[in-house]
JSON list of C-alpha atoms and ligand atoms in Angstrom, two decimals:
[
{"chain": "A", "resi": 3, "resn": "UNK", "atom": "CA", "xyz": [108.71, 83.02, 115.62]},
{"chain": "A", "resi": 4, "resn": "UNK", "atom": "CA", "xyz": [108.79, 86.38, 117.54]},
{"chain": "A", "resi": 5, "resn": "UNK", "atom": "CA", "xyz": [104.72, 86.61, 117.48]},
{"chain": "A", "resi": 6, "resn": "UNK", "atom": "CA", "xyz": [102.93, 86.33, 120.47]},
{"chain": "A", "resi": 7, "resn": "UNK", "atom": "CA", "xyz": [99.71, 84.36, 120.46]},
{"chain": "A", "resi": 8, "resn": "UNK", "atom": "CA", "xyz": [97.95, 85.14, 123.36]},
{"chain": "A", "resi": 9, "resn": "UNK", "atom": "CA", "xyz": [98.06, 88.60, 122.32]},
{"chain": "A", "resi": 10, "resn": "UNK", "atom": "CA", "xyz": [96.30, 87.17, 118.81]},
{"chain": "A", "resi": 11, "resn": "UNK", "atom": "CA", "xyz": [93.86, 85.60, 120.61]},
{"chain": "A", "resi": 12, "resn": "UNK", "atom": "CA", "xyz": [92.17, 88.40, 122.36]},
{"chain": "A", "resi": 13, "resn": "UNK", "atom": "CA", "xyz": [92.36, 90.49, 119.70]},
{"chain": "A", "resi": 14, "resn": "UNK", "atom": "CA", "xyz": [90.01, 87.58, 117.65]},
{"chain": "A", "resi": 15, "resn": "UNK", "atom": "CA", "xyz": [88.40, 87.10, 120.59]},
{"chain": "A", "resi": 16, "resn": "UNK", "atom": "CA", "xyz": [87.52, 90.69, 120.63]},
{"chain": "A", "resi": 17, "resn": "UNK", "atom": "CA", "xyz": [86.05, 90.34, 116.65]},
{"chain": "A", "resi": 18, "resn": "UNK", "atom": "CA", "xyz": [84.67, 87.31, 116.53]},
{"chain": "A", "resi": 19, "resn": "UNK", "atom": "CA", "xyz": [81.67, 85.24, 118.37]},
{"chain": "A", "resi": 20, "resn": "UNK", "atom": "CA", "xyz": [82.41, 82.54, 120.39]},
{"chain": "A", "resi": 21, "resn": "UNK", "atom": "CA", "xyz": [81.54, 79.38, 118.08]},
{"chain": "A", "resi": 22, "resn": "UNK", "atom": "CA", "xyz": [83.77, 81.78, 115.52]},
{"chain": "A", "resi": 23, "resn": "UNK", "atom": "CA", "xyz": [86.39, 81.55, 117.74]},
{"chain": "A", "resi": 24, "resn": "UNK", "atom": "CA", "xyz": [86.41, 77.59, 118.36]},
{"chain": "A", "resi": 25, "resn": "UNK", "atom": "CA", "xyz": [85.92, 77.10, 114.84]},
{"chain": "A", "resi": 26, "resn": "UNK", "atom": "CA", "xyz": [89.08, 79.57, 114.43]},
{"chain": "A", "resi": 27, "resn": "UNK", "atom": "CA", "xyz": [91.39, 77.67, 116.83]},
{"chain": "A", "resi": 28, "resn": "UNK", "atom": "CA", "xyz": [89.90, 74.32, 114.98]},
{"chain": "A", "resi": 29, "resn": "UNK", "atom": "CA", "xyz": [91.97, 75.74, 111.66]},
{"chain": "A", "resi": 30, "resn": "UNK", "atom": "CA", "xyz": [94.68, 75.99, 113.37]},
{"chain": "A", "resi": 31, "resn": "UNK", "atom": "CA", "xyz": [95.21, 72.65, 114.74]},
{"chain": "A", "resi": 32, "resn": "UNK", "atom": "CA", "xyz": [93.99, 71.39, 111.43]},
{"chain": "A", "resi": 33, "resn": "UNK", "atom": "CA", "xyz": [96.52, 74.16, 108.66]},
{"chain": "A", "resi": 34, "resn": "UNK", "atom": "CA", "xyz": [99.43, 72.68, 111.43]},
{"chain": "A", "resi": 35, "resn": "UNK", "atom": "CA", "xyz": [98.77, 69.26, 111.08]},
{"chain": "A", "resi": 36, "resn": "UNK", "atom": "CA", "xyz": [98.26, 69.67, 107.16]},
{"chain": "A", "resi": 37, "resn": "UNK", "atom": "CA", "xyz": [101.52, 71.05, 107.06]},
{"chain": "A", "resi": 38, "resn": "UNK", "atom": "CA", "xyz": [103.54, 68.41, 109.02]},
{"chain": "A", "resi": 39, "resn": "UNK", "atom": "CA", "xyz": [101.40, 65.61, 106.80]},
{"chain": "A", "resi": 40, "resn": "UNK", "atom": "CA", "xyz": [102.53, 67.20, 103.60]},
{"chain": "A", "resi": 41, "resn": "UNK", "atom": "CA", "xyz": [105.73, 69.06, 104.23]},
{"chain": "A", "resi": 42, "resn": "UNK", "atom": "CA", "xyz": [104.81, 72.65, 104.54]},
{"chain": "A", "resi": 43, "resn": "UNK", "atom": "CA", "xyz": [108.54, 74.06, 105.43]},
{"chain": "A", "resi": 44, "resn": "UNK", "atom": "CA", "xyz": [106.33, 76.07, 108.53]},
{"chain": "A", "resi": 45, "resn": "UNK", "atom": "CA", "xyz": [103.91, 74.31, 110.19]},
{"chain": "A", "resi": 46, "resn": "UNK", "atom": "CA", "xyz": [103.97, 77.16, 112.44]},
{"chain": "A", "resi": 47, "resn": "UNK", "atom": "CA", "xyz": [103.47, 79.89, 110.43]},
{"chain": "A", "resi": 48, "resn": "UNK", "atom": "CA", "xyz": [100.45, 77.76, 108.27]},
{"chain": "A", "resi": 49, "resn": "UNK", "atom": "CA", "xyz": [98.66, 77.56, 112.06]},
{"chain": "A", "resi": 50, "resn": "UNK", "atom": "CA", "xyz": [99.13, 81.23, 112.39]},
{"chain": "A", "resi": 51, "resn": "UNK", "atom": "CA", "xyz": [96.84, 81.43, 108.77]},
{"chain": "A", "resi": 52, "resn": "UNK", "atom": "CA", "xyz": [94.36, 79.20, 109.81]},
{"chain": "A", "resi": 53, "resn": "UNK", "atom": "CA", "xyz": [93.79, 81.01, 113.68]},
{"chain": "A", "resi": 54, "resn": "UNK", "atom": "CA", "xyz": [93.62, 84.24, 111.48]},
{"chain": "A", "resi": 55, "resn": "UNK", "atom": "CA", "xyz": [91.82, 83.21, 108.87]},
{"chain": "A", "resi": 56, "resn": "UNK", "atom": "CA", "xyz": [88.23, 84.01, 109.86]},
{"chain": "A", "resi": 57, "resn": "UNK", "atom": "CA", "xyz": [89.45, 87.43, 111.48]},
{"chain": "A", "resi": 58, "resn": "UNK", "atom": "CA", "xyz": [87.25, 89.90, 109.24]},
{"chain": "A", "resi": 59, "resn": "UNK", "atom": "CA", "xyz": [84.43, 87.58, 109.19]},
{"chain": "A", "resi": 60, "resn": "UNK", "atom": "CA", "xyz": [81.85, 89.23, 111.03]},
{"chain": "A", "resi": 61, "resn": "UNK", "atom": "CA", "xyz": [82.87, 93.17, 109.57]},
{"chain": "A", "resi": 62, "resn": "UNK", "atom": "CA", "xyz": [79.36, 95.17, 108.54]},
{"chain": "A", "resi": 63, "resn": "UNK", "atom": "CA", "xyz": [79.54, 96.40, 105.24]},
{"chain": "A", "resi": 64, "resn": "UNK", "atom": "CA", "xyz": [80.55, 99.84, 106.00]},
{"chain": "A", "resi": 65, "resn": "UNK", "atom": "CA", "xyz": [83.97, 98.06, 106.84]},
{"chain": "A", "resi": 66, "resn": "UNK", "atom": "CA", "xyz": [85.10, 96.31, 104.10]},
{"chain": "A", "resi": 67, "resn": "UNK", "atom": "CA", "xyz": [83.54, 98.82, 101.94]},
{"chain": "A", "resi": 68, "resn": "UNK", "atom": "CA", "xyz": [86.01, 101.03, 103.65]},
{"chain": "A", "resi": 69, "resn": "UNK", "atom": "CA", "xyz": [88.19, 99.01, 102.87]},
{"chain": "A", "resi": 70, "resn": "UNK", "atom": "CA", "xyz": [88.14, 98.46, 99.36]},
{"chain": "A", "resi": 71, "resn": "UNK", "atom": "CA", "xyz": [87.65, 102.03, 98.66]},
{"chain": "A", "resi": 72, "resn": "UNK", "atom": "CA", "xyz": [90.74, 102.60, 100.92]},
{"chain": "A", "resi": 73, "resn": "UNK", "atom": "CA", "xyz": [93.11, 100.47, 98.89]},
{"chain": "A", "resi": 74, "resn": "UNK", "atom": "CA", "xyz": [91.44, 100.81, 95.66]},
{"chain": "A", "resi": 75, "resn": "UNK", "atom": "CA", "xyz": [89.98, 97.30, 95.30]},
{"chain": "A", "resi": 76, "resn": "UNK", "atom": "CA", "xyz": [87.85, 96.76, 92.17]},
{"chain": "A", "resi": 77, "resn": "UNK", "atom": "CA", "xyz": [84.47, 98.75, 93.41]},
{"chain": "A", "resi": 78, "resn": "UNK", "atom": "CA", "xyz": [82.73, 95.70, 91.13]},
{"chain": "A", "resi": 79, "resn": "UNK", "atom": "CA", "xyz": [82.91, 93.88, 94.66]},
{"chain": "A", "resi": 80, "resn": "UNK", "atom": "CA", "xyz": [80.43, 96.02, 96.31]},
{"chain": "A", "resi": 81, "resn": "UNK", "atom": "CA", "xyz": [77.78, 93.97, 94.26]},
{"chain": "A", "resi": 82, "resn": "UNK", "atom": "CA", "xyz": [78.54, 90.51, 96.81]},
{"chain": "A", "resi": 83, "resn": "UNK", "atom": "CA", "xyz": [78.49, 89.43, 100.41]},
{"chain": "A", "resi": 84, "resn": "UNK", "atom": "CA", "xyz": [80.38, 88.98, 103.53]},
{"chain": "A", "resi": 85, "resn": "UNK", "atom": "CA", "xyz": [80.66, 85.36, 101.79]},
{"chain": "A", "resi": 86, "resn": "UNK", "atom": "CA", "xyz": [83.73, 86.74, 99.58]},
{"chain": "A", "resi": 87, "resn": "UNK", "atom": "CA", "xyz": [84.29, 89.85, 101.17]},
{"chain": "A", "resi": 88, "resn": "UNK", "atom": "CA", "xyz": [85.68, 88.27, 104.24]},
{"chain": "A", "resi": 89, "resn": "UNK", "atom": "CA", "xyz": [88.45, 86.47, 102.91]},
{"chain": "A", "resi": 90, "resn": "UNK", "atom": "CA", "xyz": [88.83, 89.32, 99.17]},
{"chain": "A", "resi": 91, "resn": "UNK", "atom": "CA", "xyz": [88.79, 92.04, 101.52]},
{"chain": "A", "resi": 92, "resn": "UNK", "atom": "CA", "xyz": [89.34, 91.14, 105.12]},
{"chain": "A", "resi": 93, "resn": "UNK", "atom": "CA", "xyz": [92.77, 90.30, 104.52]},
{"chain": "A", "resi": 94, "resn": "UNK", "atom": "CA", "xyz": [93.34, 93.70, 104.59]},
{"chain": "A", "resi": 95, "resn": "UNK", "atom": "CA", "xyz": [91.95, 94.24, 107.54]},
{"chain": "A", "resi": 96, "resn": "UNK", "atom": "CA", "xyz": [94.09, 91.82, 109.40]},
{"chain": "A", "resi": 97, "resn": "UNK", "atom": "CA", "xyz": [97.11, 93.52, 107.36]},
{"chain": "A", "resi": 98, "resn": "UNK", "atom": "CA", "xyz": [96.22, 96.75, 109.18]},
{"chain": "A", "resi": 99, "resn": "UNK", "atom": "CA", "xyz": [95.60, 94.78, 112.59]},
{"chain": "A", "resi": 100, "resn": "UNK", "atom": "CA", "xyz": [98.53, 93.17, 112.99]},
{"chain": "A", "resi": 101, "resn": "UNK", "atom": "CA", "xyz": [101.28, 94.66, 110.77]},
{"chain": "A", "resi": 102, "resn": "UNK", "atom": "CA", "xyz": [103.94, 93.00, 112.54]},
{"chain": "A", "resi": 103, "resn": "UNK", "atom": "CA", "xyz": [102.80, 89.79, 111.28]},
{"chain": "A", "resi": 104, "resn": "UNK", "atom": "CA", "xyz": [102.03, 91.18, 107.56]},
{"chain": "A", "resi": 105, "resn": "UNK", "atom": "CA", "xyz": [105.58, 92.30, 107.50]},
{"chain": "A", "resi": 106, "resn": "UNK", "atom": "CA", "xyz": [107.29, 89.40, 108.74]},
{"chain": "A", "resi": 107, "resn": "UNK", "atom": "CA", "xyz": [104.77, 86.54, 106.82]},
{"chain": "A", "resi": 108, "resn": "UNK", "atom": "CA", "xyz": [102.79, 88.23, 103.52]},
{"chain": "A", "resi": 109, "resn": "UNK", "atom": "CA", "xyz": [102.21, 84.56, 102.48]},
{"chain": "A", "resi": 110, "resn": "UNK", "atom": "CA", "xyz": [99.63, 85.09, 105.19]},
{"chain": "A", "resi": 111, "resn": "UNK", "atom": "CA", "xyz": [98.01, 87.41, 104.31]},
{"chain": "A", "resi": 112, "resn": "UNK", "atom": "CA", "xyz": [97.16, 85.57, 100.70]},
{"chain": "A", "resi": 113, "resn": "UNK", "atom": "CA", "xyz": [96.50, 82.40, 101.75]},
{"chain": "A", "resi": 114, "resn": "UNK", "atom": "CA", "xyz": [93.29, 84.81, 103.95]},
{"chain": "A", "resi": 115, "resn": "UNK", "atom": "CA", "xyz": [92.74, 86.42, 100.86]},
{"chain": "A", "resi": 116, "resn": "UNK", "atom": "CA", "xyz": [91.90, 83.47, 98.58]},
{"chain": "A", "resi": 117, "resn": "UNK", "atom": "CA", "xyz": [90.43, 80.94, 101.54]},
{"chain": "A", "resi": 118, "resn": "UNK", "atom": "CA", "xyz": [86.89, 81.44, 100.56]},
{"chain": "A", "resi": 119, "resn": "UNK", "atom": "CA", "xyz": [87.10, 81.22, 96.86]},
{"chain": "A", "resi": 120, "resn": "UNK", "atom": "CA", "xyz": [90.26, 79.68, 95.81]},
{"chain": "A", "resi": 121, "resn": "UNK", "atom": "CA", "xyz": [92.76, 80.46, 92.93]},
{"chain": "A", "resi": 122, "resn": "UNK", "atom": "CA", "xyz": [93.67, 78.92, 89.54]},
{"chain": "A", "resi": 123, "resn": "UNK", "atom": "CA", "xyz": [97.19, 79.02, 91.41]},
{"chain": "A", "resi": 124, "resn": "UNK", "atom": "CA", "xyz": [97.19, 77.97, 94.75]},
{"chain": "A", "resi": 125, "resn": "UNK", "atom": "CA", "xyz": [100.82, 77.55, 97.17]},
{"chain": "A", "resi": 126, "resn": "UNK", "atom": "CA", "xyz": [100.98, 74.71, 99.46]},
{"chain": "A", "resi": 127, "resn": "UNK", "atom": "CA", "xyz": [99.98, 77.58, 102.13]},
{"chain": "A", "resi": 128, "resn": "UNK", "atom": "CA", "xyz": [97.21, 78.92, 100.39]},
{"chain": "A", "resi": 129, "resn": "UNK", "atom": "CA", "xyz": [95.99, 75.06, 100.19]},
{"chain": "A", "resi": 130, "resn": "UNK", "atom": "CA", "xyz": [96.00, 74.63, 103.61]},
{"chain": "A", "resi": 131, "resn": "UNK", "atom": "CA", "xyz": [94.30, 76.71, 105.42]},
{"chain": "A", "resi": 132, "resn": "UNK", "atom": "CA", "xyz": [91.92, 76.33, 102.35]},
{"chain": "A", "resi": 133, "resn": "UNK", "atom": "CA", "xyz": [91.25, 72.65, 103.30]},
{"chain": "A", "resi": 134, "resn": "UNK", "atom": "CA", "xyz": [91.68, 72.68, 106.95]},
{"chain": "A", "resi": 135, "resn": "UNK", "atom": "CA", "xyz": [88.78, 75.67, 106.98]},
{"chain": "A", "resi": 136, "resn": "UNK", "atom": "CA", "xyz": [86.68, 72.98, 105.46]},
{"chain": "A", "resi": 137, "resn": "UNK", "atom": "CA", "xyz": [87.73, 69.43, 107.93]},
{"chain": "A", "resi": 138, "resn": "UNK", "atom": "CA", "xyz": [87.80, 71.05, 110.99]},
{"chain": "A", "resi": 139, "resn": "UNK", "atom": "CA", "xyz": [86.99, 68.92, 114.00]},
{"chain": "A", "resi": 140, "resn": "UNK", "atom": "CA", "xyz": [83.93, 71.36, 115.10]},
{"chain": "A", "resi": 141, "resn": "UNK", "atom": "CA", "xyz": [83.14, 71.18, 111.19]},
{"chain": "A", "resi": 142, "resn": "UNK", "atom": "CA", "xyz": [80.09, 68.29, 110.81]},
{"chain": "A", "resi": 143, "resn": "UNK", "atom": "CA", "xyz": [78.25, 68.26, 107.37]},
{"chain": "A", "resi": 144, "resn": "UNK", "atom": "CA", "xyz": [77.27, 65.86, 105.42]},
{"chain": "A", "resi": 145, "resn": "UNK", "atom": "CA", "xyz": [80.48, 64.93, 103.79]},
{"chain": "A", "resi": 146, "resn": "UNK", "atom": "CA", "xyz": [83.06, 66.21, 106.22]},
{"chain": "A", "resi": 147, "resn": "UNK", "atom": "CA", "xyz": [84.96, 62.52, 106.75]},
{"chain": "A", "resi": 148, "resn": "UNK", "atom": "CA", "xyz": [85.44, 61.89, 103.26]},
{"chain": "A", "resi": 149, "resn": "UNK", "atom": "CA", "xyz": [86.83, 65.53, 102.51]},
{"chain": "A", "resi": 150, "resn": "UNK", "atom": "CA", "xyz": [89.23, 63.99, 105.79]},
{"chain": "A", "resi": 151, "resn": "UNK", "atom": "CA", "xyz": [90.07, 61.14, 104.33]},
{"chain": "A", "resi": 152, "resn": "UNK", "atom": "CA", "xyz": [90.95, 62.67, 100.72]},
{"chain": "A", "resi": 153, "resn": "UNK", "atom": "CA", "xyz": [92.98, 65.33, 102.76]},
{"chain": "A", "resi": 154, "resn": "UNK", "atom": "CA", "xyz": [95.21, 62.78, 104.22]},
{"chain": "A", "resi": 155, "resn": "UNK", "atom": "CA", "xyz": [96.34, 61.67, 100.98]},
{"chain": "A", "resi": 156, "resn": "UNK", "atom": "CA", "xyz": [96.17, 64.97, 98.43]},
{"chain": "A", "resi": 157, "resn": "UNK", "atom": "CA", "xyz": [95.85, 68.53, 99.15]},
{"chain": "A", "resi": 158, "resn": "UNK", "atom": "CA", "xyz": [94.88, 68.87, 95.55]},
{"chain": "A", "resi": 159, "resn": "UNK", "atom": "CA", "xyz": [92.20, 66.67, 95.46]},
{"chain": "A", "resi": 160, "resn": "UNK", "atom": "CA", "xyz": [91.19, 67.88, 98.97]},
{"chain": "A", "resi": 161, "resn": "UNK", "atom": "CA", "xyz": [91.00, 71.30, 97.11]},
{"chain": "A", "resi": 162, "resn": "UNK", "atom": "CA", "xyz": [88.89, 69.66, 94.63]},
{"chain": "A", "resi": 163, "resn": "UNK", "atom": "CA", "xyz": [86.31, 67.90, 96.40]},
{"chain": "A", "resi": 164, "resn": "UNK", "atom": "CA", "xyz": [85.70, 71.26, 98.67]},
{"chain": "A", "resi": 165, "resn": "UNK", "atom": "CA", "xyz": [85.40, 73.32, 95.61]},
{"chain": "A", "resi": 166, "resn": "UNK", "atom": "CA", "xyz": [83.11, 70.98, 93.92]},
{"chain": "A", "resi": 167, "resn": "UNK", "atom": "CA", "xyz": [80.68, 70.78, 96.58]},
{"chain": "A", "resi": 168, "resn": "UNK", "atom": "CA", "xyz": [81.18, 74.12, 97.58]},
{"chain": "A", "resi": 169, "resn": "UNK", "atom": "CA", "xyz": [80.30, 74.92, 93.71]},
{"chain": "A", "resi": 170, "resn": "UNK", "atom": "CA", "xyz": [76.90, 72.15, 93.87]},
{"chain": "A", "resi": 171, "resn": "UNK", "atom": "CA", "xyz": [75.86, 73.98, 97.43]},
{"chain": "A", "resi": 172, "resn": "UNK", "atom": "CA", "xyz": [75.75, 77.50, 95.74]},
{"chain": "A", "resi": 173, "resn": "UNK", "atom": "CA", "xyz": [74.10, 76.02, 92.59]},
{"chain": "A", "resi": 174, "resn": "UNK", "atom": "CA", "xyz": [71.14, 74.17, 94.55]},
{"chain": "A", "resi": 175, "resn": "UNK", "atom": "CA", "xyz": [70.63, 77.63, 96.28]},
{"chain": "A", "resi": 176, "resn": "UNK", "atom": "CA", "xyz": [70.80, 79.17, 93.12]},
{"chain": "A", "resi": 177, "resn": "UNK", "atom": "CA", "xyz": [72.69, 82.51, 94.63]},
{"chain": "A", "resi": 178, "resn": "UNK", "atom": "CA", "xyz": [76.31, 83.73, 91.79]},
{"chain": "A", "resi": 179, "resn": "UNK", "atom": "CA", "xyz": [79.31, 82.31, 91.78]},
{"chain": "A", "resi": 180, "resn": "UNK", "atom": "CA", "xyz": [82.51, 84.52, 91.94]},
{"chain": "A", "resi": 181, "resn": "UNK", "atom": "CA", "xyz": [84.60, 83.78, 89.12]},
{"chain": "A", "resi": 182, "resn": "UNK", "atom": "CA", "xyz": [87.36, 82.77, 90.85]},
{"chain": "A", "resi": 183, "resn": "UNK", "atom": "CA", "xyz": [85.46, 79.61, 92.46]},
{"chain": "A", "resi": 184, "resn": "UNK", "atom": "CA", "xyz": [84.85, 78.10, 88.82]},
{"chain": "A", "resi": 185, "resn": "UNK", "atom": "CA", "xyz": [88.62, 79.07, 88.08]},
{"chain": "A", "resi": 186, "resn": "UNK", "atom": "CA", "xyz": [89.72, 76.81, 91.22]},
{"chain": "A", "resi": 187, "resn": "UNK", "atom": "CA", "xyz": [86.97, 74.06, 89.82]},
{"chain": "A", "resi": 188, "resn": "UNK", "atom": "CA", "xyz": [88.70, 74.74, 87.08]},
{"chain": "A", "resi": 189, "resn": "UNK", "atom": "CA", "xyz": [92.38, 74.43, 87.96]},
{"chain": "A", "resi": 190, "resn": "UNK", "atom": "CA", "xyz": [92.28, 71.28, 90.30]},
{"chain": "A", "resi": 191, "resn": "UNK", "atom": "CA", "xyz": [89.00, 68.89, 89.57]},
{"chain": "A", "resi": 192, "resn": "UNK", "atom": "CA", "xyz": [91.02, 66.55, 87.66]},
{"chain": "A", "resi": 193, "resn": "UNK", "atom": "CA", "xyz": [93.07, 66.13, 90.77]},
{"chain": "A", "resi": 194, "resn": "UNK", "atom": "CA", "xyz": [89.66, 63.86, 92.07]},
{"chain": "A", "resi": 195, "resn": "UNK", "atom": "CA", "xyz": [90.47, 61.14, 90.28]},
{"chain": "B", "resi": 6, "resn": "LIG", "atom": "P1", "xyz": [83.94, 80.11, 106.94]},
{"chain": "B", "resi": 6, "resn": "LIG", "atom": "O1", "xyz": [84.04, 81.13, 106.78]},
{"chain": "B", "resi": 6, "resn": "LIG", "atom": "O2", "xyz": [84.60, 79.32, 107.98]},
{"chain": "B", "resi": 6, "resn": "LIG", "atom": "O3", "xyz": [82.29, 79.84, 107.06]},
{"chain": "B", "resi": 6, "resn": "LIG", "atom": "O4", "xyz": [83.85, 79.32, 105.53]},
{"chain": "B", "resi": 6, "resn": "LIG", "atom": "P2", "xyz": [84.71, 79.75, 103.74]},
{"chain": "B", "resi": 6, "resn": "LIG", "atom": "O5", "xyz": [84.98, 81.00, 103.72]},
{"chain": "B", "resi": 6, "resn": "LIG", "atom": "O6", "xyz": [85.01, 78.76, 103.27]},
{"chain": "B", "resi": 6, "resn": "LIG", "atom": "O7", "xyz": [82.85, 80.27, 103.22]},
{"chain": "B", "resi": 6, "resn": "LIG", "atom": "C1", "xyz": [82.35, 81.14, 103.07]},
{"chain": "B", "resi": 6, "resn": "LIG", "atom": "C2", "xyz": [80.54, 81.19, 103.06]},
{"chain": "B", "resi": 6, "resn": "LIG", "atom": "O8", "xyz": [81.22, 81.53, 101.29]},
{"chain": "B", "resi": 6, "resn": "LIG", "atom": "C3", "xyz": [80.09, 79.19, 102.52]},
{"chain": "B", "resi": 6, "resn": "LIG", "atom": "O9", "xyz": [78.67, 79.47, 102.75]},
{"chain": "B", "resi": 6, "resn": "LIG", "atom": "C4", "xyz": [80.68, 79.05, 101.34]},
{"chain": "B", "resi": 6, "resn": "LIG", "atom": "O10", "xyz": [79.29, 78.13, 100.80]},
{"chain": "B", "resi": 6, "resn": "LIG", "atom": "C5", "xyz": [80.18, 80.76, 100.62]},
{"chain": "B", "resi": 6, "resn": "LIG", "atom": "N1", "xyz": [81.02, 80.69, 99.46]},
{"chain": "B", "resi": 6, "resn": "LIG", "atom": "C6", "xyz": [82.26, 80.31, 98.71]},
{"chain": "B", "resi": 6, "resn": "LIG", "atom": "N2", "xyz": [82.22, 80.88, 97.69]},
{"chain": "B", "resi": 6, "resn": "LIG", "atom": "C7", "xyz": [81.45, 81.21, 97.30]},
{"chain": "B", "resi": 6, "resn": "LIG", "atom": "C8", "xyz": [81.22, 81.96, 96.39]},
{"chain": "B", "resi": 6, "resn": "LIG", "atom": "O11", "xyz": [81.68, 81.69, 94.89]},
{"chain": "B", "resi": 6, "resn": "LIG", "atom": "N3", "xyz": [79.94, 82.83, 95.89]},
{"chain": "B", "resi": 6, "resn": "LIG", "atom": "C9", "xyz": [79.05, 82.74, 96.83]},
{"chain": "B", "resi": 6, "resn": "LIG", "atom": "N4", "xyz": [78.28, 83.34, 96.45]},
{"chain": "B", "resi": 6, "resn": "LIG", "atom": "N5", "xyz": [79.63, 82.31, 97.67]},
{"chain": "B", "resi": 6, "resn": "LIG", "atom": "C10", "xyz": [80.06, 81.74, 98.05]},
{"chain": "B", "resi": 7, "resn": "LIG", "atom": "FE1", "xyz": [85.60, 81.91, 106.12]},
{"chain": "B", "resi": 8, "resn": "LIG", "atom": "FE1", "xyz": [86.32, 77.28, 103.01]},
{"chain": "B", "resi": 9, "resn": "LIG", "atom": "FE1", "xyz": [86.26, 79.12, 108.11]}
]
């Protein structure tokens, strides 16, 4: 892989605060480990996707709106919030800022796009990034140990567990749930015996 990690780290550091930078390093490591555990053919690609997954997390609303307008995404997206935008729109910022990665590994952009909401049909790389984001070593919440245990056994079950908890969390907060999050729930929940 002719990608300079130090250069990526420098650019990432300029975009996110220190705690999120640390989280990104944790997701890089967790994604690499999941890739090795489940036999994903390019663990270094999974690691890179993990490293970059939250690159666009701290953009202003105006920047997400610019991307939505410039690339012709559905303007209904503007009704959501940065939780949804940073992946679902943010992958376009990664594409702009890392054209060589986008060219060589377009699958990374897709994994970043759906890392928060998932999808009804996820590739192994999509699942790895989605799960790594949840279980990386800096995460500390009720249920994270269970999530890590499940992720040792089955990627699909780990996707299901994470999505069920996210849906529960959002419903408890009484905030809107992005329809694609429900699709992910319906597609994977049966993997959780
Ligand atoms: P992070 O970027 O590392 O903090 O993790 P994620 O990208 O997975 O999630 C960011 C936030 O989005 C979390 O607080 C989730 O609870 C929230 N989130 C996930 N799915 C949805 C959804 O469908 N609707 C809304 N409103 N928020 C969501
Ligand atoms: Fe995120
Ligand atoms: Fe997540
Ligand atoms: Fe994250």
